[in-house]
Coordinates of C-alpha atoms and ligand atoms in Angstrom, one line a residue:
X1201 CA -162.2 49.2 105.7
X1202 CA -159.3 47.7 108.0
X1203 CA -158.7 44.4 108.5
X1204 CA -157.4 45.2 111.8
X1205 CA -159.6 44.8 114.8
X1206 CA -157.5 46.3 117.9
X1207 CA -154.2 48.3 117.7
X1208 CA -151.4 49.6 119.8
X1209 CA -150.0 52.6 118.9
X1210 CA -146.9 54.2 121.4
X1211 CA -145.4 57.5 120.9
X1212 CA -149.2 58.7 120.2
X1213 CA -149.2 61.9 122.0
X1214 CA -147.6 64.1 119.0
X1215 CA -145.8 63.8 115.9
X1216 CA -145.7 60.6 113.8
X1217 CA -147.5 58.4 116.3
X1218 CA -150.7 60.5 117.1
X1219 CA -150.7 60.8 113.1
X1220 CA -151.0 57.3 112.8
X1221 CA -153.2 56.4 115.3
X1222 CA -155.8 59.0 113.6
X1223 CA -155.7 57.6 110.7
X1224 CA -155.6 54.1 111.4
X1225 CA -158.9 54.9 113.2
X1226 CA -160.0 56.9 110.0
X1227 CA -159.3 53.3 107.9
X1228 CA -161.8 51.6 110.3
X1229 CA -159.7 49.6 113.2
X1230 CA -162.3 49.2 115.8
X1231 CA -160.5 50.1 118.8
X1232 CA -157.0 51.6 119.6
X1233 CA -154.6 52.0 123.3
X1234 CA -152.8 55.0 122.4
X1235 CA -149.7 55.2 124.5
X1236 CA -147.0 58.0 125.9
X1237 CA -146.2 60.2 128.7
X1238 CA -148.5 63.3 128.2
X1239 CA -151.8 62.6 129.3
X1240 CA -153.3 65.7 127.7
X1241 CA -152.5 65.6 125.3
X1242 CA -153.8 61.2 125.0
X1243 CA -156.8 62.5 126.0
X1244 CA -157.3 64.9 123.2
X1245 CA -156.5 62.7 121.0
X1246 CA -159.1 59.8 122.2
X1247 CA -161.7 62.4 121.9
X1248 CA -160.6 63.0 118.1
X1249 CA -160.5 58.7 117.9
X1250 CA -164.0 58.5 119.1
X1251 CA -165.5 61.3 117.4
X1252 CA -164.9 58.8 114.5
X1253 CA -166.5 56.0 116.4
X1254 CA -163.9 53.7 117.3
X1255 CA -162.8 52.9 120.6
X1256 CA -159.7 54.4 122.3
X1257 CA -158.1 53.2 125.7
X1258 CA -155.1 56.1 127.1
X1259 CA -152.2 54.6 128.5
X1260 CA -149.4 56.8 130.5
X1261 CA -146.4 54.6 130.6
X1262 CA -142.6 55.6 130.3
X1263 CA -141.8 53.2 127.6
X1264 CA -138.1 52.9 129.4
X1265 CA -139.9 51.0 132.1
X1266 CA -139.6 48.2 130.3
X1267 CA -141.5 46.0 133.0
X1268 CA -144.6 48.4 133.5
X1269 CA -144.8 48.2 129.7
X1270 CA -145.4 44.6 129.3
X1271 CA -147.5 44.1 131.9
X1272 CA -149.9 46.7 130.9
X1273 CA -150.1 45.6 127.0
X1274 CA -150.6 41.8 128.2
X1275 CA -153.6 43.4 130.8
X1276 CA -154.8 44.9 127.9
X1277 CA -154.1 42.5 125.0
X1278 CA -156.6 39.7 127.3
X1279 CA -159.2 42.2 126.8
X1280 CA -158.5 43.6 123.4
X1281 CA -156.7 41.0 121.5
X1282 CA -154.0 42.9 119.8
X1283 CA -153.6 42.1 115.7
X1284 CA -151.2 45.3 115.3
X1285 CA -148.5 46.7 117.7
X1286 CA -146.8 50.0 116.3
X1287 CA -143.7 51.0 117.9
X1288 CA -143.2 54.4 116.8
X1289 CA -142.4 56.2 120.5
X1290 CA -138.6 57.8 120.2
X1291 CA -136.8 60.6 120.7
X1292 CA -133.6 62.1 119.7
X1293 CA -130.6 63.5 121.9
X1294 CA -131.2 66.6 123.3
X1295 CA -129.8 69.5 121.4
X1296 CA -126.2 70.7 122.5
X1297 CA -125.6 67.3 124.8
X1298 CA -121.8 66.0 124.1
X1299 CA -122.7 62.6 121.5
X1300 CA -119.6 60.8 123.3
X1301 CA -121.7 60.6 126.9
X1302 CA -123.6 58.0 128.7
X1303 CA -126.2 60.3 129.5
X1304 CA -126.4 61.5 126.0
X1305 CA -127.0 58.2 125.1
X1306 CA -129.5 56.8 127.7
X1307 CA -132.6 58.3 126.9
X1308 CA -132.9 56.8 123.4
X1309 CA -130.9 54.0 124.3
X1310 CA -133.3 53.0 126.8
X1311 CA -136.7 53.9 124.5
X1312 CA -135.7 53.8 121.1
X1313 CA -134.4 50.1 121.7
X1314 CA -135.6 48.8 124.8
X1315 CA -138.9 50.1 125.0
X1316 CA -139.7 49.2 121.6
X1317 CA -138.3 45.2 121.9
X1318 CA -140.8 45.5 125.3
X1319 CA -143.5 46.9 123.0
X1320 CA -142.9 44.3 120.0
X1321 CA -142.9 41.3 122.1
X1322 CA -145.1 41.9 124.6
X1323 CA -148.2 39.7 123.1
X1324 CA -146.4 38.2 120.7
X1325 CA -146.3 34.7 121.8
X1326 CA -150.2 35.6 122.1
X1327 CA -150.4 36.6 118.5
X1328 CA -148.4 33.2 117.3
X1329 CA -150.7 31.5 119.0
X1330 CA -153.8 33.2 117.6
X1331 CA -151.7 33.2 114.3
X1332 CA -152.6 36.8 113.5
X1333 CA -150.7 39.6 114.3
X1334 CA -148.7 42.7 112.6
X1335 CA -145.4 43.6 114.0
X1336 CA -144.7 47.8 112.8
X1337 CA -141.7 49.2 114.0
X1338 CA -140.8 52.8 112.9
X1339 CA -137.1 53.5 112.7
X1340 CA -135.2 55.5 110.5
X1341 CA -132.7 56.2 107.2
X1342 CA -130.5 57.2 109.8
X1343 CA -129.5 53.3 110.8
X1344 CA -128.3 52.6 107.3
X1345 CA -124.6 53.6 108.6
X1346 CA -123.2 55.2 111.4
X1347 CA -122.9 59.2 110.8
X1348 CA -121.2 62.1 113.1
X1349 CA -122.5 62.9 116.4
X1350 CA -125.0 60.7 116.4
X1351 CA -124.5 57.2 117.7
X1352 CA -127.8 58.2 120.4
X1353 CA -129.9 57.6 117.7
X1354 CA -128.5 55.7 114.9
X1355 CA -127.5 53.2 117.1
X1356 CA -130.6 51.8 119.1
X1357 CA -132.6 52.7 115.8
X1358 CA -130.1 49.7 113.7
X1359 CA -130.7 47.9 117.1
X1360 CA -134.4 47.8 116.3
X1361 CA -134.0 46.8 112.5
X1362 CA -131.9 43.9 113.7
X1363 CA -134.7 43.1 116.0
X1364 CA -137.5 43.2 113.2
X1365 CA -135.5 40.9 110.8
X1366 CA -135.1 38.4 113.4
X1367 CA -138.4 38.2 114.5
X1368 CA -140.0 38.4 110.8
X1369 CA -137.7 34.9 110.2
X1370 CA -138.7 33.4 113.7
X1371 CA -141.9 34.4 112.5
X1372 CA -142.2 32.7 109.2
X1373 CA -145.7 30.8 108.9
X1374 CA -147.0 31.6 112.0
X1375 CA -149.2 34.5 110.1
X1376 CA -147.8 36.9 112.4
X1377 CA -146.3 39.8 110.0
X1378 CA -142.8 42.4 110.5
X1379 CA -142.6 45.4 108.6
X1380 CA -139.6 48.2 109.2
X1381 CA -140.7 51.1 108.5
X1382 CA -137.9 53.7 107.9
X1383 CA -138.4 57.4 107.4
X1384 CA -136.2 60.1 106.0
X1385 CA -136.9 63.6 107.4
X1386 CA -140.7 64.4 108.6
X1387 CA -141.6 67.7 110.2
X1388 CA -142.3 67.0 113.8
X1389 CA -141.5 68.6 117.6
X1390 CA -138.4 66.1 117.0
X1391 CA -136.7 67.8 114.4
X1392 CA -138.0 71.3 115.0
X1393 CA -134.5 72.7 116.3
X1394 CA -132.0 71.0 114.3
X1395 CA -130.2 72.9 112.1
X1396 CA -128.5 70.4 110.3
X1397 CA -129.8 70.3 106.3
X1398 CA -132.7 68.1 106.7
X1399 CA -133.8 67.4 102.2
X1400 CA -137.2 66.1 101.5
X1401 CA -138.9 67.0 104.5
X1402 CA -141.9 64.7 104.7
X1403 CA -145.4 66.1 106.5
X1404 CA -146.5 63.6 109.3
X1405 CA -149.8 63.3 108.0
X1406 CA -148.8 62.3 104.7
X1407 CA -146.0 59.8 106.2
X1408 CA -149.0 58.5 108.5
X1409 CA -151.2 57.9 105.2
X1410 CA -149.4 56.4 103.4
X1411 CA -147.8 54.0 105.8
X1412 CA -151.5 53.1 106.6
X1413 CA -152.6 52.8 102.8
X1414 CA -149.6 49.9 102.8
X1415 CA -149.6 48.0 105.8
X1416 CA -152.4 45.7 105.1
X1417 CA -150.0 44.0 102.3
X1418 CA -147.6 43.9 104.9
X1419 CA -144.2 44.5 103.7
X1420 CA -141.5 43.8 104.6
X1421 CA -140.1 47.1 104.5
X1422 CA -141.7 50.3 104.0
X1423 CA -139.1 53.7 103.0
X1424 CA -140.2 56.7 102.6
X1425 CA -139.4 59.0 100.9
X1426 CA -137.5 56.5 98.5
X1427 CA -134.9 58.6 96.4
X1428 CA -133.4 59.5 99.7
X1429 CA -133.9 56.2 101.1
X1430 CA -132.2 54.5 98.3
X1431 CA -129.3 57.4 98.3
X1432 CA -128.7 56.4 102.0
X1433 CA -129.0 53.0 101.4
X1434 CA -125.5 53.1 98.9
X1435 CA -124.3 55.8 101.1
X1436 CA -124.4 53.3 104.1
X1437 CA -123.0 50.1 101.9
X1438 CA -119.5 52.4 101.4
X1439 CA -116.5 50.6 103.4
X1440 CA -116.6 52.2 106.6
X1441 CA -113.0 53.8 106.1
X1442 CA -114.5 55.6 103.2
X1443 CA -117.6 57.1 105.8
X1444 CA -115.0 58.3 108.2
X1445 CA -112.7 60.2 105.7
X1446 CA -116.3 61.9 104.7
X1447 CA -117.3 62.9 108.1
X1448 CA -113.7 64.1 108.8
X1449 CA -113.8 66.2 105.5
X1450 CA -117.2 67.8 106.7
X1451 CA -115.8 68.4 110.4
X1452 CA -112.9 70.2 109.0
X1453 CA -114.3 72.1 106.6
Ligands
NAP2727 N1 -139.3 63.3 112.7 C1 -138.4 62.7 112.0 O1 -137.7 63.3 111.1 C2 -138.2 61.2 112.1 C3 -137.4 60.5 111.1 C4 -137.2 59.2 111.2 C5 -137.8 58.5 112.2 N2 -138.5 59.1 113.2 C6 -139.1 58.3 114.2 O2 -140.5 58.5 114.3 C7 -140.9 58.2 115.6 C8 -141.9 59.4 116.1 O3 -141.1 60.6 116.2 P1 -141.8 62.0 115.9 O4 -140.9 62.6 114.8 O5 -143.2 61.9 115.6 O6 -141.4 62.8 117.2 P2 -142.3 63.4 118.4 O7 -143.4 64.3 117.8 O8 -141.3 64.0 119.3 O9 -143.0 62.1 119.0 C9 -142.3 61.3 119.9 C10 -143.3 60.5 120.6 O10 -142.6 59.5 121.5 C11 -143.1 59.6 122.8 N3 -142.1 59.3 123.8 C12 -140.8 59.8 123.9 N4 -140.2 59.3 125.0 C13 -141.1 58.4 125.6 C14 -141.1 57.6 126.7 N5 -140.0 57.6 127.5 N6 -142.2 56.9 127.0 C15 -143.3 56.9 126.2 N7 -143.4 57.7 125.1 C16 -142.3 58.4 124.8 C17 -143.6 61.1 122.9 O11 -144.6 61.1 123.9 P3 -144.5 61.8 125.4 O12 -143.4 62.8 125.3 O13 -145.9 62.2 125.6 O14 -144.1 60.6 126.2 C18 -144.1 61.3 121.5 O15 -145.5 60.9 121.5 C19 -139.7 58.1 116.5 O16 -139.4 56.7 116.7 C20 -138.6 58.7 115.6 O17 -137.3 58.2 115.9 C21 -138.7 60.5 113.1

């Protein structure tokens, strides 16, 4: 059984998110606020969450109303007492948008950064003080190093890592835990028309187990899948000079 008593969970209402929040029920966390946009589909997925008799709470919010957000987790957080916050809500540039633009880059700028710090750190001076709490953000390979045409996402997805390393050595003895957990390619609506190569496609309810199965050591980090996260990893440690002269040898090709 979990050791965690109430969770947040954004991003819920497909995907990654709504994977997790299943199977964090499934592992026996008592009650869990599901958060996103679509209130469908939140609902449906409550249903699922209390068919296995836990407790779920829908929330609507636009994570890039970063003000609405922390207000409602702290309502929520006096009632429920948060000991794990997953950040997972995101989304990518929409397909064909020109990767140099503002409003290219708002979107995830705004919820893939912002609305995730609002997310992390809404209770967490709550949690210190409780001294129990589990930090989980869910970013991506993709922040190793900066790649073509996509400073939208890899750029407010390094944002977050930063974020998560600071907090985890603010954090140190306060029993509040940080773990980064960064994903190759998983087969969700977010990837569904990309047609760049996408290798070792992941399933979401695999990622969602296993990322489960782990968190209760709380690690630091959590990659998957790891042959691709270690090959990134090097990838992203070449000078940057090097990473240009690649991405200009694959544009002109
Ligand atoms: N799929 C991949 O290959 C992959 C790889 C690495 C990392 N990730 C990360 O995994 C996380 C989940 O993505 P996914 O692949 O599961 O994609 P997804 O199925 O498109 O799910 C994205 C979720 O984010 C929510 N969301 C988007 N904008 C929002 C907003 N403004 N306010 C509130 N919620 C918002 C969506 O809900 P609503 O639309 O209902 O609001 C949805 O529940 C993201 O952080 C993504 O960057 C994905």
């Amino acid at each position: 059984m979990s050791s965690y008593r109430a969770a947040v969970v954004t991003g819920a209402s497909s995907g990654i998110g709504r994977a997790l929040a299943l199977q964090l029920a499934r592992s026996g966390v008592a009650a869990l606020v599901v958060v996103a946009r679509r209130r469908e589909l939140l609902d449906d997925l409550a249903r699922e969450i209390r068919a296995l008799e836990r407790r779920a709470y829908v929330e609507c919010i636009d994570l890039s109303d970063t003000e609405l957000t922390v207000a409602r987790l702290r309502a929520l957080d006096r009632e429920l007492r948060f000991d794990l916050v997953v950040s997972n809500a995101g989304l990518g540039a929409p397909s064909g948008a020109n990767p140099l633009a503002w409003e290219t880059l708002r979107g995830p700028f705004h919820v893939n950064f912002c609305g995730a710090a609002a997310t992390l750190t809404a209770v967490l001076p709550d949690m210190v003080e409780r001294r129990r709490g589990h930090l989980v953000g869910i970013g991506s390979l993709s922040a190793y190093g900066a790649l073509p045409n996509a400073a939208a996402y890899c750029t407010p997805k390094a944002g977050l890592g930063m974020l998560l390393d600071c907090l985890r050595m603010d954090l140190q003895g306060t029993d509040v835990h940080v773990t980064h957990v960064r994903l190759g390619f998983v087969r969700t609506a977010m990837v569904a028309h990309s047609t760049h190569p996408m290798p070792q496609m992941l399933e979401a309810e695999a990622v969602a187990q296993r990322i489960v199965e782990r968190l209760p050591r709380a690690p630091r980090e959590i990659v998957l899948p790891r042959a691709l996260g270690m090959a990134t990893r090097v990838a992203g440690a070449l000078p940057g000079s090097l990473r240009e002269l690649a991405a200009r040898f694959v544009r002109e090709r």
